[in-house]
Coordinates of C-alpha atoms and ligand atoms in Angstrom, one line a residue:
M1 CA 75.7 109.6 128.7
G2 CA 77.7 112.6 127.4
A3 CA 78.2 113.9 123.9
V4 CA 79.1 111.5 121.0
L5 CA 81.8 112.7 118.5
R6 CA 82.0 111.1 115.2
G7 CA 84.9 110.5 112.8
S8 CA 86.3 107.7 110.6
G9 CA 86.9 104.4 112.4
V10 CA 90.2 103.3 110.9
S11 CA 91.4 100.7 113.3
P12 CA 88.8 98.3 114.8
G13 CA 88.4 97.4 118.5
A14 CA 87.2 99.5 121.5
G15 CA 89.2 101.5 124.1
Y16 CA 88.1 103.3 127.3
G17 CA 90.1 105.6 129.5
P18 CA 91.0 109.2 130.4
V19 CA 91.7 111.7 127.7
Y20 CA 95.4 112.6 127.3
L21 CA 95.6 115.8 125.1
L22 CA 98.9 115.9 123.2
A23 CA 100.7 119.2 123.9
G24 CA 99.7 121.9 121.6
A25 CA 101.9 123.0 118.7
I26 CA 105.1 124.9 119.5
P27 CA 104.2 128.7 119.3
E28 CA 105.0 130.4 116.0
P29 CA 108.2 132.5 116.3
P30 CA 107.2 136.1 115.9
A31 CA 107.2 137.6 112.4
G32 CA 110.2 139.9 111.8
Q33 CA 112.3 138.1 114.4
R34 CA 116.0 139.0 113.7
H35 CA 119.2 137.4 114.7
D36 CA 122.1 139.3 116.4
G37 CA 124.0 139.9 113.1
D38 CA 126.2 136.8 113.0
A39 CA 124.5 135.0 110.1
V40 CA 127.2 132.3 109.9
A41 CA 126.7 131.3 113.6
E42 CA 122.9 131.4 113.2
K43 CA 123.1 129.2 110.1
K44 CA 125.3 126.7 112.0
R45 CA 122.8 126.6 114.9
A46 CA 119.9 126.0 112.5
T47 CA 121.7 123.3 110.6
A48 CA 122.7 121.6 113.8
A49 CA 119.1 121.7 115.1
L50 CA 117.8 120.0 111.9
A51 CA 120.5 117.4 112.1
R52 CA 119.7 116.7 115.8
V53 CA 116.0 116.3 114.9
A54 CA 116.8 113.9 112.1
D55 CA 119.2 111.9 114.4
D56 CA 116.5 111.8 117.1
L57 CA 113.8 110.6 114.7
E58 CA 116.2 107.8 113.4
A59 CA 117.0 106.8 117.0
R60 CA 113.3 106.6 117.9
G61 CA 112.7 104.5 114.8
E62 CA 115.5 102.1 115.7
R63 CA 114.0 101.8 119.2
A64 CA 110.5 101.1 117.9
G65 CA 111.5 98.9 114.9
G66 CA 109.0 97.5 112.3
T67 CA 106.7 99.9 110.3
A68 CA 107.6 102.7 112.7
R69 CA 111.3 102.5 111.7
D70 CA 110.4 103.0 108.0
V71 CA 108.1 105.9 108.7
L72 CA 110.5 107.6 111.0
S73 CA 113.5 107.2 108.7
A74 CA 111.4 108.7 105.9
Q75 CA 110.6 111.6 108.2
A76 CA 114.3 111.9 109.1
M77 CA 115.1 112.1 105.4
M78 CA 112.7 115.1 105.1
A79 CA 114.6 116.8 107.9
R80 CA 117.9 116.2 106.0
D81 CA 116.5 117.6 102.8
P82 CA 119.2 120.0 101.5
G83 CA 116.5 122.2 99.9
L84 CA 115.1 122.9 103.4
E85 CA 118.6 123.8 104.7
V86 CA 119.2 126.1 101.8
G87 CA 115.8 127.8 102.3
V88 CA 116.6 128.4 106.0
A89 CA 120.1 129.7 105.2
E90 CA 118.8 132.2 102.6
L91 CA 116.4 133.6 105.1
V92 CA 119.1 133.8 107.8
D93 CA 121.3 135.7 105.3
T94 CA 118.6 138.4 105.1
G95 CA 118.8 138.8 108.9
T96 CA 115.9 136.5 109.9
A97 CA 116.5 134.7 113.2
G98 CA 116.9 130.9 113.0
P99 CA 113.6 129.9 114.5
R100 CA 111.6 132.2 112.3
A101 CA 113.7 131.2 109.3
V102 CA 112.8 127.5 110.0
F103 CA 109.2 128.4 110.3
E104 CA 109.1 130.3 107.0
A105 CA 111.2 127.8 105.0
F106 CA 109.0 124.9 106.2
G107 CA 105.9 127.0 105.3
R108 CA 106.9 127.0 101.7
Y109 CA 107.3 123.2 101.5
R110 CA 104.1 122.8 103.4
E111 CA 102.2 124.8 100.7
L112 CA 103.7 122.7 98.0
L113 CA 102.8 119.4 99.6
A114 CA 99.3 120.5 100.5
A115 CA 98.7 121.7 96.9
V116 CA 99.6 118.3 95.5
G117 CA 96.8 116.7 97.5
G118 CA 96.3 113.0 98.3
Y119 CA 99.1 111.0 99.9
L120 CA 101.6 113.9 99.8
A121 CA 99.2 116.3 101.5
E122 CA 98.9 113.9 104.3
R123 CA 102.7 114.2 104.9
V124 CA 102.0 117.8 105.9
A125 CA 101.6 116.6 109.5
D126 CA 105.0 115.0 109.3
L127 CA 106.6 118.2 108.1
D128 CA 104.9 120.3 110.8
D129 CA 106.2 117.9 113.4
I130 CA 109.8 118.3 112.1
R131 CA 109.4 122.1 112.1
D132 CA 108.1 122.1 115.7
R133 CA 110.9 119.9 116.9
T134 CA 113.5 122.0 115.2
I135 CA 112.1 125.2 116.7
A136 CA 111.9 123.5 120.1
V137 CA 115.7 122.7 119.8
L138 CA 116.5 126.3 118.8
T139 CA 114.4 127.9 121.4
G140 CA 115.1 125.5 124.3
L141 CA 111.4 124.5 124.6
P142 CA 110.6 120.9 125.6
M143 CA 110.1 118.5 122.6
P144 CA 106.5 117.7 121.9
G145 CA 105.7 114.1 122.8
V146 CA 103.6 111.6 124.6
P147 CA 103.8 110.5 128.3
E148 CA 106.1 107.5 128.9
H149 CA 104.4 106.6 132.2
A150 CA 100.7 106.6 133.3
A151 CA 98.7 105.1 136.1
E152 CA 96.2 103.6 133.7
P153 CA 95.8 103.3 129.9
Y154 CA 94.8 106.6 128.3
V155 CA 93.1 107.8 125.1
L156 CA 95.6 109.8 123.2
V157 CA 93.8 112.8 121.6
A158 CA 95.6 115.2 119.2
R159 CA 95.0 117.4 116.2
D160 CA 97.1 114.8 114.3
L161 CA 99.6 112.4 115.5
A162 CA 103.2 112.5 114.1
P163 CA 105.0 109.2 113.6
A164 CA 107.6 110.3 116.1
D165 CA 104.8 110.4 118.8
T166 CA 103.2 107.0 118.0
A167 CA 106.4 105.1 117.3
V168 CA 107.7 105.1 120.9
L169 CA 104.4 104.6 122.6
N170 CA 104.0 101.9 125.1
R171 CA 101.2 99.8 123.7
D172 CA 100.0 98.8 127.2
L173 CA 99.5 102.4 128.2
V174 CA 97.3 103.4 125.2
A175 CA 93.6 102.5 125.1
A176 CA 92.9 104.3 121.8
F177 CA 93.8 107.1 119.4
V178 CA 91.5 110.0 118.5
T179 CA 92.6 112.7 116.1
E180 CA 90.8 115.8 114.8
E181 CA 92.4 115.6 111.4
G182 CA 93.7 112.8 109.2
G183 CA 92.1 110.3 106.9
P184 CA 92.4 106.5 106.3
T185 CA 95.8 106.8 104.8
S186 CA 97.3 109.2 107.4
H187 CA 100.1 107.9 109.5
T188 CA 97.9 107.8 112.6
A189 CA 95.7 105.3 110.7
I190 CA 98.5 103.2 109.3
L191 CA 100.4 102.9 112.6
A192 CA 97.2 102.4 114.7
R193 CA 96.4 99.4 112.5
A194 CA 99.9 98.1 112.6
M195 CA 99.9 98.4 116.5
G196 CA 96.4 97.1 116.9
V197 CA 95.2 100.2 118.7
P198 CA 91.6 101.2 118.1
A199 CA 91.5 104.6 116.4
V200 CA 89.1 107.3 115.1
V201 CA 90.5 110.0 112.8
G202 CA 89.0 113.1 111.2
C203 CA 86.9 113.5 114.4
A204 CA 85.5 117.0 114.6
G205 CA 85.7 118.5 118.1
A206 CA 88.3 116.0 119.4
T207 CA 90.8 118.7 120.5
G208 CA 88.0 120.3 122.5
L209 CA 87.8 117.3 124.8
V210 CA 88.9 117.9 128.3
A211 CA 92.0 116.2 129.7
G212 CA 91.1 113.6 132.2
D213 CA 87.5 113.1 131.0
R214 CA 86.7 109.5 130.4
V215 CA 85.8 108.5 126.8
L216 CA 84.8 105.4 125.0
V217 CA 86.3 105.0 121.6
D218 CA 84.7 102.6 119.1
G219 CA 87.3 102.1 116.3
A220 CA 84.9 100.2 114.1
A221 CA 81.9 102.5 114.4
G222 CA 84.1 105.7 114.4
T223 CA 82.5 107.1 117.6
V224 CA 83.9 108.7 120.7
T225 CA 81.5 108.9 123.6
V226 CA 82.2 111.3 126.4
E227 CA 81.6 110.1 130.0
P228 CA 79.6 107.1 128.9
A229 CA 77.3 105.1 131.3
R230 CA 79.1 102.1 132.9
E231 CA 76.7 99.6 131.2
R232 CA 77.5 101.0 127.8
V233 CA 81.3 100.7 128.4
D234 CA 80.8 97.1 129.5
A235 CA 78.6 96.4 126.5
V236 CA 81.0 97.9 123.9
L237 CA 84.2 96.5 125.4
G238 CA 82.5 93.1 125.9
A239 CA 81.4 93.0 122.2
A240 CA 84.9 94.0 121.1
A241 CA 86.4 91.2 123.2
A242 CA 84.0 88.7 121.8
R243 CA 84.8 89.8 118.3
Q244 CA 88.5 89.5 119.1
A245 CA 87.9 86.0 120.5
A246 CA 86.0 85.0 117.3
L247 CA 88.8 86.3 115.2
T248 CA 91.6 84.5 117.0
A249 CA 89.5 81.3 117.0
T250 CA 89.5 81.1 113.2
T251 CA 92.9 80.0 112.1
G252 CA 94.4 78.1 109.2
P253 CA 94.2 78.5 105.4
G254 CA 91.4 80.6 104.0
A255 CA 88.2 78.7 103.3
T256 CA 84.4 79.1 103.3
A257 CA 82.3 77.3 106.0
D258 CA 81.8 74.4 103.6
G259 CA 85.5 74.0 102.8
F260 CA 85.9 75.9 99.5
A261 CA 89.5 77.0 99.6
V262 CA 90.3 80.7 99.1
P263 CA 94.0 81.3 99.7
L264 CA 94.6 84.4 101.8
L265 CA 97.8 86.2 100.8
A266 CA 99.6 89.3 101.9
N267 CA 100.3 92.6 100.2
I268 CA 103.9 93.7 100.9
G269 CA 106.2 96.6 100.0
G270 CA 109.4 94.8 100.8
P271 CA 111.1 92.3 103.2
R272 CA 110.3 94.6 106.1
D273 CA 106.6 93.6 105.8
L274 CA 107.3 89.9 106.0
A275 CA 107.1 89.5 109.8
A276 CA 103.5 90.9 109.9
A277 CA 102.5 88.8 106.9
L278 CA 103.7 85.6 108.6
A279 CA 102.3 86.6 112.0
H280 CA 98.8 87.0 110.5
G281 CA 99.0 83.6 108.8
A282 CA 99.4 84.7 105.2
E283 CA 99.6 81.7 102.9
G284 CA 102.0 83.5 100.6
V285 CA 102.4 86.9 99.0
G286 CA 99.7 88.1 96.6
L287 CA 101.2 91.5 95.8
Y288 CA 104.8 92.5 96.2
R289 CA 104.9 96.2 95.3
T290 CA 108.5 96.2 94.0
E291 CA 108.4 100.0 93.2
F292 CA 109.1 100.7 96.9
L293 CA 112.7 99.6 96.2
F294 CA 112.9 102.2 93.5
L295 CA 111.2 105.3 95.0
D296 CA 113.1 108.2 96.3
R297 CA 116.2 107.2 94.4
A298 CA 118.4 109.2 92.0
E299 CA 119.2 106.0 90.1
A300 CA 117.7 102.5 89.8
P301 CA 118.8 100.0 92.5
S302 CA 121.5 97.7 91.2
E303 CA 120.5 94.1 90.1
V304 CA 122.4 92.8 93.1
E305 CA 120.4 94.9 95.5
Q306 CA 117.2 94.0 93.8
E307 CA 118.1 90.3 93.9
A308 CA 118.7 90.4 97.6
A309 CA 115.3 92.1 98.3
Y310 CA 113.4 89.6 96.1
R311 CA 115.3 86.6 97.5
A312 CA 114.4 87.6 101.1
V313 CA 110.7 87.4 100.2
F314 CA 111.0 84.1 98.3
E315 CA 112.8 82.5 101.2
A316 CA 110.1 83.6 103.7
F317 CA 107.5 81.4 101.9
P318 CA 109.0 78.0 101.2
G319 CA 106.7 76.1 98.8
G320 CA 104.3 79.1 98.9
R321 CA 103.1 81.4 96.2
V322 CA 104.9 84.8 95.9
V323 CA 103.3 87.2 93.4
V324 CA 105.7 89.9 92.4
R325 CA 104.5 92.9 90.5
T326 CA 107.1 94.5 88.3
L327 CA 107.8 98.2 88.7
D328 CA 104.6 100.3 88.7
A329 CA 106.2 103.7 88.1
G330 CA 104.5 106.9 86.8
A331 CA 101.4 108.8 87.8
D332 CA 101.3 108.9 91.6
K333 CA 104.7 107.1 91.8
P334 CA 107.1 109.2 89.6
L335 CA 110.7 108.0 89.3
A336 CA 113.5 110.6 88.7
F337 CA 115.4 108.2 86.5
L338 CA 112.5 107.2 84.3
P339 CA 111.0 110.5 83.2
P340 CA 107.9 110.4 81.0
P341 CA 108.3 111.7 77.5
G342 CA 106.9 115.1 78.2
E343 CA 104.2 116.9 80.0
E344 CA 101.3 114.6 81.0
P345 CA 98.1 116.5 81.8
N346 CA 96.5 113.4 83.1
P347 CA 99.3 111.2 84.6
A348 CA 97.0 108.4 85.6
L349 CA 96.1 108.0 81.9
G350 CA 99.7 108.5 80.8
E351 CA 102.8 106.4 80.6
R352 CA 102.6 104.4 83.8
G353 CA 103.1 100.7 84.8
L354 CA 103.9 98.4 81.9
R355 CA 103.7 101.3 79.5
M356 CA 106.9 102.7 81.1
F357 CA 108.7 99.4 80.3
R358 CA 107.9 99.7 76.7
R359 CA 109.9 102.9 76.7
Y360 CA 112.6 101.5 79.0
P361 CA 112.9 97.8 78.0
D362 CA 116.3 97.5 79.7
M363 CA 114.8 98.3 83.0
M364 CA 112.3 95.4 82.5
A365 CA 115.0 93.0 81.5
S366 CA 117.1 93.9 84.5
Q367 CA 114.2 93.4 86.9
L368 CA 113.1 90.1 85.4
G369 CA 116.7 88.9 85.4
A370 CA 117.1 89.8 89.1
L371 CA 113.9 88.0 89.9
A372 CA 114.9 84.8 88.0
R373 CA 118.2 84.7 89.9
A374 CA 116.6 85.5 93.2
V375 CA 114.2 82.5 93.1
T376 CA 117.0 80.1 92.2
G377 CA 117.7 77.8 95.1
T378 CA 114.4 78.7 96.9
T379 CA 111.3 76.6 96.9
A380 CA 108.9 79.5 96.5
L381 CA 106.5 79.5 93.5
P382 CA 107.2 82.7 91.7
Y383 CA 104.3 84.5 89.9
V384 CA 105.3 87.6 88.1
M385 CA 102.8 90.2 86.9
A386 CA 102.7 93.5 85.2
P387 CA 100.5 96.5 86.3
M388 CA 98.3 98.7 84.0
V389 CA 97.8 96.3 81.1
A390 CA 95.1 97.5 78.6
T391 CA 95.5 95.2 75.6
V392 CA 96.2 91.7 74.6
E393 CA 99.4 92.8 72.7
E394 CA 100.8 94.2 76.0
A395 CA 99.9 91.0 77.9
A396 CA 101.5 88.8 75.3
W397 CA 104.6 90.9 75.1
F398 CA 105.1 90.8 78.9
A399 CA 104.4 87.1 79.2
E400 CA 107.0 86.4 76.4
A401 CA 109.6 88.6 78.2
C402 CA 109.0 86.7 81.5
H403 CA 109.3 83.3 79.8
Q404 CA 112.5 84.3 78.1
A405 CA 113.9 85.4 81.4
G406 CA 113.2 81.9 82.8
L407 CA 110.1 82.9 84.8
A408 CA 107.4 80.4 83.9
T409 CA 104.3 81.9 85.5
A410 CA 103.5 85.3 84.0
G411 CA 100.4 87.2 84.7
I412 CA 98.8 90.6 84.5
M413 CA 96.9 92.9 86.8
I414 CA 93.3 93.7 85.7
E415 CA 93.2 97.4 86.5
V416 CA 91.9 98.9 83.2
P417 CA 88.3 98.3 82.1
S418 CA 89.3 97.2 78.6
A419 CA 91.3 94.3 80.2
A420 CA 88.3 93.2 82.2
L421 CA 85.9 93.5 79.3
R422 CA 88.1 91.4 77.0
A423 CA 89.3 89.1 79.8
R424 CA 88.8 86.0 77.7
D425 CA 91.3 87.2 75.1
L426 CA 93.9 88.3 77.7
A427 CA 93.5 85.1 79.7
A428 CA 94.7 83.2 76.7
A429 CA 97.9 85.2 76.6
V430 CA 99.0 84.8 80.3
D431 CA 99.0 82.4 83.2
F432 CA 97.0 84.3 85.8
F433 CA 95.2 87.5 86.6
S434 CA 95.2 89.6 89.8
I435 CA 92.6 92.3 89.9
G436 CA 93.8 95.7 91.2
T437 CA 90.5 97.1 92.4
N438 CA 92.0 100.4 93.4
D439 CA 92.9 101.3 89.9
L440 CA 90.0 99.4 88.3
T441 CA 87.6 101.6 90.4
Q442 CA 89.5 104.7 89.5
Y443 CA 89.3 104.0 85.8
T444 CA 85.7 102.6 85.8
L445 CA 84.3 105.6 87.6
A446 CA 86.7 108.0 86.0
A447 CA 87.7 109.3 89.5
D448 CA 91.4 110.0 90.0
R449 CA 92.6 108.3 93.2
Q450 CA 94.6 111.4 94.0
V451 CA 91.7 113.8 93.9
S452 CA 89.9 113.9 97.2
A453 CA 87.0 115.9 95.7
V454 CA 85.9 112.7 93.8
A455 CA 86.8 110.3 96.6
E456 CA 83.1 109.3 97.0
L457 CA 83.2 107.8 93.5
Q458 CA 86.2 105.7 94.4
D459 CA 84.0 102.9 95.8
P460 CA 84.7 99.3 94.7
W461 CA 81.2 98.4 95.8
H462 CA 79.8 100.1 92.7
P463 CA 77.9 97.5 90.7
A464 CA 79.8 98.6 87.6
V465 CA 83.1 97.6 89.3
L466 CA 81.5 94.3 90.5
D467 CA 80.4 93.6 86.9
L468 CA 83.9 94.0 85.6
I469 CA 85.3 91.8 88.4
A470 CA 82.8 89.1 87.4
L471 CA 83.8 89.4 83.8
A472 CA 87.5 89.1 84.7
A473 CA 86.9 86.0 86.9
E474 CA 84.7 84.4 84.2
G475 CA 87.3 85.0 81.5
A476 CA 90.1 83.5 83.7
A477 CA 87.9 80.5 84.7
A478 CA 87.0 79.8 81.0
A479 CA 90.7 79.5 80.3
G480 CA 91.3 77.5 83.5
K481 CA 93.5 80.2 84.9
P482 CA 93.5 81.6 88.5
C483 CA 92.2 85.1 89.2
G484 CA 92.9 86.8 92.5
V485 CA 92.2 90.2 93.9
C486 CA 95.0 92.3 95.5
G487 CA 93.3 95.8 95.7
E488 CA 92.0 97.2 98.9
A489 CA 88.6 95.6 98.2
A490 CA 90.0 92.3 99.3
A491 CA 90.7 93.7 102.8
D492 CA 87.0 94.5 103.3
P493 CA 85.6 91.3 105.0
V494 CA 82.1 91.8 103.6
L495 CA 83.4 92.5 100.0
A496 CA 85.8 89.6 100.3
C497 CA 82.8 87.2 100.6
V498 CA 81.2 88.9 97.6
L499 CA 84.5 88.6 95.6
T500 CA 84.5 84.9 96.4
G501 CA 81.0 84.6 95.2
L502 CA 82.0 86.4 91.9
G503 CA 84.5 83.7 91.2
V504 CA 87.7 85.2 92.5
T505 CA 90.2 82.4 93.4
S506 CA 92.5 84.1 96.0
L507 CA 92.5 87.3 98.1
S508 CA 95.5 89.4 99.0
M509 CA 95.6 92.3 101.5
G510 CA 97.5 94.2 104.1
A511 CA 98.4 91.8 106.8
P512 CA 96.2 93.2 109.6
A513 CA 93.1 92.5 107.5
L514 CA 93.8 88.8 107.1
P515 CA 92.2 87.6 110.4
W516 CA 89.0 89.6 109.6
V517 CA 88.7 88.2 106.1
R518 CA 89.5 84.7 107.3
A519 CA 86.8 84.9 109.9
A520 CA 84.2 86.3 107.6
L521 CA 84.8 83.6 105.0
A522 CA 84.7 80.8 107.5
R523 CA 81.2 81.9 108.6
H524 CA 79.6 81.6 105.2
T525 CA 79.2 78.8 102.6
V526 CA 80.2 79.4 99.0
E527 CA 76.5 79.4 98.1
Q528 CA 75.9 82.3 100.5
C529 CA 78.9 84.1 99.0
R530 CA 77.4 83.6 95.5
A531 CA 74.0 84.8 96.7
A532 CA 75.6 87.9 98.2
A533 CA 77.4 88.5 94.9
V534 CA 74.1 88.2 92.9
A535 CA 72.4 90.5 95.4
A536 CA 75.2 93.1 95.1
R537 CA 75.2 93.1 91.3
G538 CA 71.4 93.4 91.3
A539 CA 71.7 96.7 93.1
T540 CA 72.0 100.1 91.4
T541 CA 74.2 102.0 93.7
A542 CA 77.3 101.2 95.8
T543 CA 75.4 101.7 99.1
Q544 CA 72.6 99.5 98.0
A545 CA 75.1 96.8 96.8
K546 CA 76.7 96.7 100.2
D547 CA 73.4 96.6 102.0
A548 CA 72.1 93.8 99.7
A549 CA 75.3 91.8 100.2
R550 CA 75.1 92.2 104.0
G551 CA 71.6 90.9 104.0
A552 CA 72.7 87.7 102.4
L553 CA 75.6 87.1 104.8
P554 CA 74.1 86.3 108.3
G555 CA 77.5 85.3 109.9
L556 CA 78.7 88.9 109.9
A557 CA 76.8 89.8 113.0
E558 CA 79.0 87.5 115.2
L559 CA 82.0 89.6 114.1
G560 CA 80.3 92.9 114.7
L561 CA 80.6 93.8 111.0
Ligands
PEP1 C1 95.4 98.3 92.7 O1 95.4 99.2 91.8 O2 94.3 97.9 93.2 C2 96.7 97.8 93.2 C3 96.7 96.8 94.0 O3 97.8 98.5 92.8 P1 98.2 99.9 93.5 O4 97.3 100.2 94.6 O5 99.6 99.7 94.0 O6 98.1 100.8 92.3
MG2 MG1 97.2 99.6 90.8

């Protein structure tokens, strides 16, 4: 057996095939490259090249559809950014040739994005891709891209994959993705999961692999084995196939092995995510992140536009629960038309979520009104909840506003430790809870979600987070109210069993995680889930909590978890 490279497994399953190395980056145009003196013509050429790249990205998105269409149209918007065009024009005016001007203007944006960190820093790969495509158009080089034909499925290896590369891939020709860079929220990871392609990202040494060498990619373990022995290939592929069979064999509503119902719901960002939610058997929507409708806008969407987007979701789940979260603006999701009062040195602790509505009550009234109209005539069960609630006064204020708007079921997200600690008081003021473990972890461990240097602390397995979840679930149960989880923790099949054992009454997650969570629950009784929860809370570290829970959940082995 050859070398084993390691990275993060971000899309489960196994793939085996020859390495296809994605063409290297387009060479940097030489520094000091000058145009022939006709700045007007050079600017036209550069503008036309940017427009052609944007058109091409949009066309690829249309051909691919689904998640890829959204990703590519966002990338096309970057290519159409007037700021970039102005930056290029200014450089051309000083005599710089078009390709070099594009390179330098993009370089400035690149630095800005990289400096922000987090999600935006991961968009740097998208920006580099647009830059390379534009330079390719200007210099007559072939566009970077993936093969459209191959004799057998290949393992696509790259420094990072741009959405434009992955969107038009023929799924049958790709055995797996491996990238040298990228993290769990990179586009490679998101699209790989959406396409069901096994993937390993952040894999040091990947671009040093030799084209044509055969590699075995384990997207769960995060390993890439070079020229593995045939028996190992058979074992890993066989185990992956068995896991897949076990997954697809478990169908129907979420329940433990002894029939304790745990409804499994989908997290969505808008109507475009409905198809995947339905395809993976979601019993409803557990988190509709409505802010996606508001982001990247100069003005708020009209009530008519909002109503249409909400209605599409209500109509997709006749008789089913649809939990809509009101606008969660601020912090990592700033909105141009809802500016905070002034400088916020710690935006995550500033005016975000429901706090923003206290400053802009008309915005809340307009969203609640649109929701109330959208549900009329549908049979969906609308649950409306507010993010970032810290006090009982806020909870009561929001519930009252919902009831006045004609929305009978009003709840809150439990994301702030104060809300979990005093869950009994808050439960009396609202109709349901949904725990946002992403923010609850951030605030419990005082580790900003946006700061990768403290990413290790962002672990929902930490017993302190588990204790707060237990308190929230107990508070809700004492008042006879439901308490779901809609943070990423619910998508971890092992943690999902623990959450059930802690008393959580429903689980909501990105659609691809649904079969895994369904299968993990179906293999354990509610007593086993409770024992796993007790074991996890008895631990002192996140790692020990996870190990202790796994020890109490014997059915995980069958799923290779
Ligand atoms: C959460 O905080 O867990 C959550 C679901 O909300 P978001 O990730 O959108 O902040
Ligand atoms: Mg949140």
